[in-house]
Coordinates of C-alpha atoms in Angstrom, one line a residue:
M287 CA 0.0 0.0 0.0
S288 CA 1.2 3.6 -0.7
E289 CA 2.7 5.6 2.1
V290 CA 1.8 8.9 0.4
M291 CA -1.8 8.9 1.6
M292 CA -2.7 12.3 2.8
P293 CA -1.8 15.4 0.6
I294 CA -2.0 18.5 2.8
S295 CA -2.1 22.0 1.3
A296 CA 0.7 24.5 2.2
D297 CA -1.7 26.7 4.2
A298 CA -3.7 24.0 5.9
L299 CA -1.8 24.3 9.1
H300 CA -2.1 28.0 9.1
Y301 CA -5.9 28.0 8.7
R302 CA -6.3 25.1 11.1
T303 CA -4.6 27.3 13.8
L304 CA -6.8 30.2 12.9
L305 CA -10.1 28.2 13.1
F306 CA -9.0 26.7 16.5
E307 CA -7.8 29.9 18.2
L308 CA -10.4 32.3 16.6
S309 CA -8.8 35.3 18.3
K310 CA -10.8 37.4 15.8
P311 CA -13.5 36.6 13.2
V312 CA -12.2 34.7 10.2
I313 CA -13.7 35.3 6.8
I314 CA -12.6 33.0 4.0
P315 CA -14.0 31.8 0.6
A316 CA -16.5 29.0 0.7
D317 CA -14.2 26.7 -1.3
K318 CA -11.3 27.3 1.1
F319 CA -13.6 26.7 4.1
N320 CA -14.7 23.4 2.6
E321 CA -11.1 22.4 2.1
I322 CA -9.9 23.4 5.6
W323 CA -12.8 22.5 7.8
P324 CA -12.1 18.7 7.8
Y325 CA -8.8 19.4 9.5
V326 CA -10.5 21.0 12.5
D327 CA -14.2 19.8 12.5
T328 CA -13.9 17.3 15.3
V329 CA -12.7 20.0 17.6
Y330 CA -16.3 21.1 17.7
R331 CA -19.7 19.5 17.8
T332 CA -23.0 21.1 16.6
L333 CA -25.4 22.9 18.8
R334 CA -28.9 22.2 17.5
G335 CA -29.6 22.4 13.8
E336 CA -28.7 24.8 11.1
V337 CA -31.0 27.8 10.7
L338 CA -31.8 30.3 8.1
Q339 CA -31.5 34.0 8.8
C340 CA -31.8 37.3 7.0
N341 CA -34.9 36.2 5.0
G342 CA -33.4 33.0 4.0
T343 CA -30.1 34.4 2.6
L344 CA -27.8 33.2 5.4
R345 CA -27.2 29.7 6.8
V346 CA -26.0 29.8 10.4
Q347 CA -24.7 26.8 12.4
K348 CA -23.5 27.1 16.0
Y349 CA -20.9 24.8 17.6
E350 CA -19.3 24.1 21.0
C351 CA -15.9 22.7 21.8
R352 CA -16.1 19.0 22.2
L353 CA -14.6 19.3 25.7
R354 CA -17.6 21.5 26.8
K355 CA -19.8 18.3 26.6
S356 CA -23.2 19.8 27.2
I357 CA -25.0 16.6 26.3
K358 CA -25.3 14.0 29.1
S359 CA -23.6 10.7 28.6
S360 CA -25.7 7.6 28.2
T361 CA -26.0 5.1 31.1
A362 CA -25.9 1.4 31.2
K363 CA -29.1 -0.5 30.7
V364 CA -30.4 -2.5 33.7
A365 CA -30.2 -6.3 33.3
T366 CA -33.5 -8.2 33.7
E367 CA -34.0 -11.7 35.2
D368 CA -34.0 -13.4 31.8
K369 CA -31.3 -11.2 30.1
I370 CA -27.8 -10.4 31.2
L371 CA -26.3 -7.3 29.7
K372 CA -22.6 -7.2 29.1
R373 CA -21.3 -3.6 29.5
R374 CA -18.0 -2.8 27.8
H375 CA -15.3 -1.0 29.9
S376 CA -15.7 2.6 29.2
S377 CA -15.2 6.0 31.0
I378 CA -17.3 9.1 31.0
R379 CA -15.5 12.3 30.2
D380 CA -15.7 15.2 32.5
K381 CA -17.8 18.0 31.2
H382 CA -17.2 21.8 31.2
L383 CA -13.5 21.4 30.6
C384 CA -13.7 24.1 27.9
H385 CA -16.4 26.7 27.2
V386 CA -15.7 27.8 23.7
Q387 CA -18.7 28.2 21.4
I388 CA -18.5 29.4 17.8
K389 CA -20.8 30.3 14.9
V390 CA -20.3 29.6 11.2
S391 CA -22.3 31.8 8.8
K392 CA -22.6 30.8 5.2
P393 CA -24.4 33.0 2.6
V394 CA -26.7 30.9 0.4
D395 CA -25.1 32.4 -2.7
G396 CA -21.9 30.6 -1.8
T397 CA -19.7 33.7 -1.1
A398 CA -17.3 34.2 1.9
V399 CA -17.9 32.2 5.1
T400 CA -17.6 33.9 8.5
I401 CA -16.3 31.9 11.5
E402 CA -16.4 33.7 14.9
R403 CA -16.6 33.0 18.6
L404 CA -19.9 33.6 20.4
D405 CA -18.2 34.9 23.5
S406 CA -14.9 35.8 25.1
H407 CA -13.9 32.2 26.2
I408 CA -10.7 30.7 24.8
H409 CA -9.7 27.0 24.6
T410 CA -8.3 25.6 27.9
H411 CA -6.3 23.0 25.9
D412 CA -4.3 22.5 22.7
I413 CA -5.7 21.1 19.5
E414 CA -4.0 17.7 20.1
E415 CA -6.2 17.2 23.1
S416 CA -9.2 17.5 20.9
F417 CA -7.8 15.0 18.5
R418 CA -7.2 12.6 21.3
I419 CA -10.9 12.5 21.9
K420 CA -11.9 12.3 18.2
K421 CA -9.6 12.2 15.1
P422 CA -10.3 14.9 12.4
S423 CA -12.5 13.8 9.5
I424 CA -9.6 14.3 7.0
L425 CA -7.7 11.6 8.8
Q426 CA -10.7 9.4 9.2
G427 CA -11.5 9.6 5.5
Y428 CA -8.1 8.4 4.5
L429 CA -8.1 5.6 7.1
K430 CA -11.5 4.5 5.9
S431 CA -10.4 4.5 2.2
E432 CA -7.6 2.0 3.2
A433 CA -9.8 0.0 5.6
I434 CA -12.2 -0.7 2.7
K435 CA -9.3 -2.4 0.8
N436 CA -9.1 -5.0 3.6
Y437 CA -5.7 -3.9 4.9
S438 CA -5.1 -4.9 8.4
A439 CA -5.1 -2.3 11.2
A440 CA -1.3 -2.7 11.6
Q441 CA -0.6 -2.1 7.9
I442 CA -2.7 1.1 7.9
Y443 CA -1.1 2.3 11.1
H444 CA 2.5 1.9 9.9
A445 CA 1.6 3.5 6.5
V446 CA 0.1 6.6 8.1
R447 CA 2.9 6.9 10.8
G448 CA 5.6 6.4 8.2
A449 CA 4.3 8.9 5.6
G450 CA 5.3 12.1 7.4
T451 CA 3.0 14.5 9.3
H452 CA -0.7 13.8 9.3
E453 CA -3.2 15.9 11.0
G454 CA -4.4 14.3 14.2
S455 CA -2.0 11.3 13.8
E456 CA 0.4 12.3 16.5
R457 CA -1.7 10.2 19.0
L458 CA -2.9 7.6 16.5
G459 CA -2.7 4.0 17.6
E460 CA -3.6 0.7 16.1
L461 CA -6.5 0.5 18.5
D462 CA -7.9 3.7 16.9
I463 CA -7.9 2.0 13.5
V464 CA -9.4 -1.2 14.9
N465 CA -12.3 0.7 16.4
L466 CA -12.8 2.7 13.2
K467 CA -13.0 -0.5 11.1
R468 CA -15.4 -2.0 13.6
G469 CA -17.6 1.1 13.6
M470 CA -17.8 1.4 9.8
K471 CA -21.5 1.3 8.7
S472 CA -22.7 -1.1 6.1
S473 CA -23.4 1.9 3.8
D474 CA -19.7 2.5 3.6
L475 CA -19.1 -1.0 2.2
R476 CA -21.9 -1.3 -0.3
T477 CA -20.7 -1.8 -3.8
L478 CA -22.2 -2.0 -7.3
P479 CA -21.4 -4.9 -9.6
H480 CA -18.8 -2.8 -11.4
G481 CA -17.1 -1.9 -8.2
Q482 CA -18.3 1.7 -7.5
R483 CA -19.1 2.2 -3.8
F484 CA -22.5 3.6 -2.7
Q485 CA -20.7 6.2 -0.6
D486 CA -19.1 7.6 -3.7
D487 CA -22.5 8.3 -5.2
V488 CA -23.5 10.0 -1.9
L489 CA -20.4 12.3 -1.9
Q490 CA -21.0 13.2 -5.6
V491 CA -24.6 14.2 -4.8
C492 CA -23.6 16.2 -1.8
S493 CA -21.0 18.1 -3.7
L494 CA -23.6 18.9 -6.4
L495 CA -26.1 20.2 -3.8
T496 CA -23.4 22.3 -2.1
E497 CA -22.4 23.8 -5.5
R498 CA -26.0 24.7 -6.3
G499 CA -26.7 26.3 -2.8
W500 CA -29.1 23.6 -1.5
L501 CA -29.4 22.6 2.2
F502 CA -29.0 18.9 2.8
E503 CA -28.3 16.4 5.6
E504 CA -27.4 12.8 5.4
L505 CA -29.4 10.7 7.9
Q506 CA -28.4 7.5 9.6
I507 CA -30.6 6.2 12.4
V508 CA -31.4 2.9 14.1
D509 CA -35.1 2.4 14.2
S510 CA -37.3 0.7 16.9
K511 CA -36.6 -2.7 15.2
K512 CA -32.9 -2.2 15.6
E513 CA -32.4 -1.8 11.9
E514 CA -30.1 0.8 10.3
R515 CA -32.0 3.3 8.2
W516 CA -30.4 5.7 5.7
G517 CA -31.7 8.9 4.1
L518 CA -30.8 12.2 2.4
V519 CA -33.0 15.2 3.0
F520 CA -32.5 18.3 0.9
A521 CA -34.3 21.6 0.1
H522 CA -33.5 24.9 -1.6
P523 CA -33.7 28.0 0.7
T524 CA -36.0 29.9 -1.8
R525 CA -38.6 27.0 -1.7
L526 CA -38.4 26.9 2.1
L527 CA -39.5 30.6 2.2
V528 CA -42.7 29.4 0.6
L529 CA -43.1 26.9 3.3
Q530 CA -42.5 29.5 5.9
S531 CA -45.1 31.8 4.4
R532 CA -47.8 29.1 4.2
G533 CA -46.9 27.5 7.6
W534 CA -47.5 23.8 6.9
F535 CA -47.2 21.1 4.3
T536 CA -50.3 20.2 2.3
Q537 CA -49.3 16.8 0.9
F538 CA -46.3 14.7 0.0
D539 CA -45.8 12.1 -2.7
A540 CA -43.3 9.3 -3.3
T541 CA -41.3 8.3 -6.4
H542 CA -40.3 4.7 -6.4
K543 CA -37.1 3.2 -7.7
L544 CA -35.6 6.6 -8.2
N545 CA -32.0 5.5 -9.0
R546 CA -29.8 2.4 -9.5
W547 CA -30.0 1.8 -5.8
D548 CA -33.9 1.5 -6.0
H549 CA -34.3 4.3 -3.5
N550 CA -37.6 6.1 -2.9
M551 CA -37.9 9.8 -3.0
F552 CA -40.6 11.8 -1.0
S553 CA -41.4 15.2 -2.2
F554 CA -43.1 17.6 0.3
L555 CA -45.5 20.1 -1.4
V556 CA -47.1 23.3 -0.4
R557 CA -49.9 25.1 -2.2
N558 CA -49.1 28.8 -2.7
E559 CA -51.4 31.8 -2.8
H560 CA -52.1 31.1 -6.5
N561 CA -53.1 27.5 -5.8
V562 CA -50.0 26.2 -7.5
W563 CA -48.3 23.1 -6.0
I564 CA -44.7 24.0 -5.0
P565 CA -42.3 21.1 -4.0
T566 CA -40.4 22.7 -1.0
A567 CA -38.2 19.8 0.2
H568 CA -37.2 16.2 -0.7
L569 CA -36.2 13.0 1.1
V570 CA -34.5 10.1 -0.5
V571 CA -34.6 6.8 1.6
E572 CA -33.8 3.2 1.1
R573 CA -37.2 1.9 2.1
E574 CA -40.4 3.5 3.3
N575 CA -40.1 3.8 7.1
G576 CA -42.0 6.3 9.3
E577 CA -39.0 6.9 11.6
I578 CA -36.6 8.0 8.9
I579 CA -39.3 10.2 7.4
A580 CA -39.9 11.8 10.8
E581 CA -36.1 12.4 11.1
G582 CA -36.1 14.2 7.7
L583 CA -39.1 16.3 8.7
R584 CA -37.4 17.3 11.9
H585 CA -34.4 18.7 9.8
I586 CA -36.8 20.6 7.5
K587 CA -38.4 22.1 10.6
Q588 CA -35.0 23.2 11.9
W589 CA -34.2 24.9 8.6
C590 CA -37.3 26.8 8.9
S591 CA -36.4 27.9 12.4
G592 CA -39.4 26.3 13.9
M593 CA -41.9 28.5 11.9
S594 CA -43.5 25.6 10.1
K595 CA -46.5 23.6 11.5
F596 CA -46.8 19.9 10.7

C-alpha cells in the first residue's frame, strides 16, 4: 500500500490554527472553508440544527468545543431476570473542561464564510487534546479508504505513521484503527457490480447540492426494530421561504425506484397563494419507514427555524 496517503495543502496548518484559536472573526471563501474545515471539524460539535436567517439568505450553524460536553452521557441498561447485559469497559469524560462556542455563517449564494466566537472564552487545551478524543475527518477519511481495501489495522497504522506529518495522527494508535473499522457502517461498504461504492455516489450528490446552494443532511438512524436506516433530506432556501409563508405542508408524494439503488424519494409540497403546488423539500430513503421520514421532517423544521407547522 502507498505511504503517500494524505496530501496536505501548504496553508492547511495556518488555517487550522486560525479556526482553532479564533482570536478574531475569520472570513474565507466558501471553497477554502470546505477544504480546511475537515482538518479541525472534530474540535467542535454542533449545537442544535442549522437555521436560516436574513430572510433565507444566510445559513447559520453554532458549535461548541467537544470538551464542553453539554450533552449528558448515556448510562448502562439495567439487566433483567432473563437477560444479562454485558457492558463494555468505558469511561465518561468530565464536562465543562472548555467553554468555547463558535458560529459559522454561510451566505446561500456561496460567497465568503464567516467563523467567529460567540463569547470571550478561549480554549483551555491544545488542539491535540481535541484530536485525542476524536480524530479529524480528514484523517478518518483516509483511514476508511484504506480499511475498505481490507488492509489490516497494523498495515494502515504503519503506512500513516511512516508517511510524514498527518493531521491528528500524533496520538494515533492501532486500536484507533481497529475501532474505526469495527464502527464502519454497512453503507460505507456497499458496492455496485462494477465496483463503485455507494458512498461515492452520496459524496457526488452532496457536492452537487453544495455547488447549487441547496441545504442537505445525510441521515443515519437505528429504528425501533434495531435496523439501520439511511436517508438524504435536501431543500432549496427559496422553496423553504414558501413553506414559511404558508406555515404547513399540504401533501407529500413518493417516487419509487428513483435511482440504481432503487431508492424512494418523498417530495413535500405546499400550495401557494395562487393554488400552485410547490415542492419545497425532498427526502431520499432506502425503504419506506416512518421513523426515517420523521427524522427528515425534523431537519426541515429546523431549517425553517421552527416556523412551520406539521
